[in-house]
């Protein structure tokens, strides 16, 4: 488990639920990423906004970060770390997201509906991450399908 400078383990859970970084989170309520993140937040999950287009802005009451590494560093100051990397990016953009997820010690890469990348998924699995592809985290949560990560 990653640790802070004072050797205290970082928790991947806030309030008993995993911390979710939403990569590609939009500040527009009509976008699926916003709707899904708002739902997960209302269900008690800590949402971390990651989108270089909105870096420095506030989305759903959370500071938006340019990268997963920047988000992870900010959370570490709170004694937290990212558990789930929820991807709202096109399939071809997934490999660098997986690389960052591995680098920050995430536990799971979740690719939303219609997002697949077998090579990136294999790399994530080889690094010990759980991988979920082509599933909406909001839909799965509402149905009670926590898939071992929620």
Tab-separated table of C-alpha atoms in Angstrom:
chain	number	residue	atom	x	y	z
A	1	UNK	CA	0.000	0.000	0.000
A	2	UNK	CA	1.423	3.446	-0.869
A	3	UNK	CA	2.535	5.484	2.098
A	4	UNK	CA	2.914	9.119	3.025
A	5	UNK	CA	6.244	10.641	3.987
A	6	UNK	CA	5.588	9.834	7.646
A	7	UNK	CA	5.174	6.129	6.808
A	8	UNK	CA	1.429	6.109	7.422
A	9	UNK	CA	-0.450	3.982	4.883
A	10	UNK	CA	-2.682	5.871	2.471
A	11	UNK	CA	-6.282	4.718	2.430
A	12	UNK	CA	-8.018	4.008	-0.873
A	13	UNK	CA	-11.352	4.429	0.893
A	14	UNK	CA	-13.127	7.523	2.180
A	15	UNK	CA	-16.124	6.935	4.405
A	16	UNK	CA	-15.773	3.186	3.833
A	17	UNK	CA	-16.113	3.468	0.040
A	18	UNK	CA	-13.405	3.482	-2.633
A	19	UNK	CA	-12.114	6.797	-3.942
A	20	UNK	CA	-13.004	7.179	-7.641
A	21	UNK	CA	-10.999	9.313	-10.065
A	22	UNK	CA	-13.148	10.231	-13.055
A	23	UNK	CA	-10.834	10.740	-16.026
A	24	UNK	CA	-12.507	12.928	-18.618
A	25	UNK	CA	-15.030	14.435	-16.189
A	26	UNK	CA	-16.894	17.292	-17.847
A	27	UNK	CA	-18.205	20.387	-16.109
A	28	UNK	CA	-21.343	20.199	-18.262
A	29	UNK	CA	-24.328	18.553	-16.506
A	30	UNK	CA	-25.643	17.182	-19.821
A	31	UNK	CA	-22.547	14.991	-20.274
A	32	UNK	CA	-22.582	11.358	-19.154
A	33	UNK	CA	-19.358	11.790	-17.163
A	34	UNK	CA	-20.948	14.540	-15.072
A	35	UNK	CA	-24.174	12.597	-14.521
A	36	UNK	CA	-22.378	9.406	-13.518
A	37	UNK	CA	-19.945	11.207	-11.206
A	38	UNK	CA	-22.798	13.157	-9.573
A	39	UNK	CA	-24.695	9.909	-8.986
A	40	UNK	CA	-21.669	8.165	-7.443
A	41	UNK	CA	-20.998	11.217	-5.285
A	42	UNK	CA	-24.609	11.211	-4.079
A	43	UNK	CA	-24.190	7.523	-3.202
A	44	UNK	CA	-21.377	8.516	-0.827
A	45	UNK	CA	-18.296	7.984	-2.982
A	46	UNK	CA	-15.434	10.497	-3.020
A	47	UNK	CA	-15.058	11.695	-6.602
A	48	UNK	CA	-11.787	13.092	-7.924
A	49	UNK	CA	-12.044	15.131	-11.127
A	50	UNK	CA	-9.332	14.595	-13.755
A	51	UNK	CA	-9.461	16.538	-17.004
A	52	UNK	CA	-6.688	18.808	-18.314
A	53	UNK	CA	-9.283	21.004	-20.072
A	54	UNK	CA	-10.790	21.972	-16.711
A	55	UNK	CA	-7.695	21.773	-14.472
A	56	UNK	CA	-7.923	24.269	-11.630
A	57	UNK	CA	-11.703	24.567	-11.879
A	58	UNK	CA	-14.219	23.057	-9.481
A	59	UNK	CA	-16.536	20.316	-10.717
A	60	UNK	CA	-19.140	18.797	-8.380
A	61	UNK	CA	-17.466	20.622	-5.503
A	62	UNK	CA	-14.087	18.999	-6.212
A	63	UNK	CA	-10.909	20.595	-7.529
A	64	UNK	CA	-10.190	19.335	-11.048
A	65	UNK	CA	-6.696	18.006	-11.734
A	66	UNK	CA	-4.851	17.828	-15.049
A	67	UNK	CA	-3.504	14.295	-14.489
A	68	UNK	CA	-3.996	11.255	-12.311
A	69	UNK	CA	-0.529	11.807	-10.844
A	70	UNK	CA	-1.467	15.358	-9.814
A	71	UNK	CA	-4.737	14.090	-8.309
A	72	UNK	CA	-2.935	11.307	-6.439
A	73	UNK	CA	-0.420	13.769	-4.980
A	74	UNK	CA	-3.226	16.052	-3.777
A	75	UNK	CA	-5.102	13.148	-2.187
A	76	UNK	CA	-1.948	11.883	-0.475
A	77	UNK	CA	-1.897	15.132	1.500
A	78	UNK	CA	-5.285	14.034	2.897
A	79	UNK	CA	-4.013	10.520	3.636
A	80	UNK	CA	-6.026	9.112	0.719
A	81	UNK	CA	-5.284	7.426	-2.584
A	82	UNK	CA	-7.270	6.606	-5.701
A	83	UNK	CA	-8.811	3.134	-5.768
A	84	UNK	CA	-10.799	3.221	-9.024
A	85	UNK	CA	-9.885	5.045	-12.223
A	86	UNK	CA	-13.185	5.518	-14.090
A	87	UNK	CA	-12.458	6.317	-17.749
A	88	UNK	CA	-14.601	8.588	-19.890
A	89	UNK	CA	-12.099	8.660	-22.744
A	90	UNK	CA	-12.195	7.073	-26.177
A	91	UNK	CA	-10.658	3.618	-26.408
A	92	UNK	CA	-7.518	4.842	-28.180
A	93	UNK	CA	-6.786	7.146	-25.207
A	94	UNK	CA	-6.839	4.322	-22.641
A	95	UNK	CA	-3.175	3.127	-22.714
A	96	UNK	CA	-1.682	6.270	-21.117
A	97	UNK	CA	-4.504	6.306	-18.555
A	98	UNK	CA	-3.638	2.718	-17.632
A	99	UNK	CA	0.035	3.653	-17.344
A	100	UNK	CA	-0.874	6.445	-14.921
A	101	UNK	CA	-3.252	4.181	-12.981
A	102	UNK	CA	-0.442	1.670	-12.518
A	103	UNK	CA	2.015	4.422	-11.534
A	104	UNK	CA	-0.263	5.806	-8.799
A	105	UNK	CA	-1.086	2.390	-7.345
A	106	UNK	CA	-4.773	2.318	-8.277
A	107	UNK	CA	-6.655	-0.915	-7.657
A	108	UNK	CA	-9.004	-0.871	-10.637
A	109	UNK	CA	-9.380	0.594	-14.112
A	110	UNK	CA	-13.033	0.948	-15.093
A	111	UNK	CA	-13.813	1.670	-18.755
A	112	UNK	CA	-17.308	2.997	-19.333
A	113	UNK	CA	-19.817	1.742	-21.907
A	114	UNK	CA	-18.376	1.157	-25.389
A	115	UNK	CA	-14.794	1.576	-24.165
A	116	UNK	CA	-12.465	-1.380	-24.762
A	117	UNK	CA	-8.714	-1.744	-25.003
A	118	UNK	CA	-7.515	-5.320	-24.632
A	119	UNK	CA	-3.775	-4.533	-24.665
A	120	UNK	CA	-4.126	-1.851	-21.998
A	121	UNK	CA	-6.381	-4.161	-19.981
A	122	UNK	CA	-3.785	-6.946	-20.140
A	123	UNK	CA	-1.087	-4.529	-18.979
A	124	UNK	CA	-3.264	-3.382	-16.060
A	125	UNK	CA	-4.060	-6.976	-15.058
A	126	UNK	CA	-0.367	-7.917	-15.253
A	127	UNK	CA	0.323	-5.053	-12.824
A	128	UNK	CA	-2.306	-6.433	-10.423
A	129	UNK	CA	-5.211	-4.097	-11.197
A	130	UNK	CA	-8.773	-5.240	-11.675
A	131	UNK	CA	-10.152	-4.278	-15.075
A	132	UNK	CA	-13.754	-3.657	-16.049
A	133	UNK	CA	-14.604	-2.755	-19.640
A	134	UNK	CA	-17.800	-1.686	-21.388
A	135	UNK	CA	-19.813	-1.223	-18.195
A	136	UNK	CA	-21.278	1.896	-16.649
A	137	UNK	CA	-20.301	2.288	-13.008
A	138	UNK	CA	-23.607	4.060	-12.272
A	139	UNK	CA	-25.736	1.318	-13.853
A	140	UNK	CA	-23.777	-1.449	-12.121
A	141	UNK	CA	-24.039	0.336	-8.764
A	142	UNK	CA	-27.791	0.898	-9.116
A	143	UNK	CA	-28.275	-2.797	-9.936
A	144	UNK	CA	-26.159	-3.820	-6.940
A	145	UNK	CA	-23.437	-5.310	-9.159
A	146	UNK	CA	-20.384	-4.091	-7.311
A	147	UNK	CA	-18.067	-6.398	-9.311
A	148	UNK	CA	-15.731	-6.758	-6.355
A	149	UNK	CA	-14.623	-3.123	-6.479
A	150	UNK	CA	-17.514	-0.954	-5.314
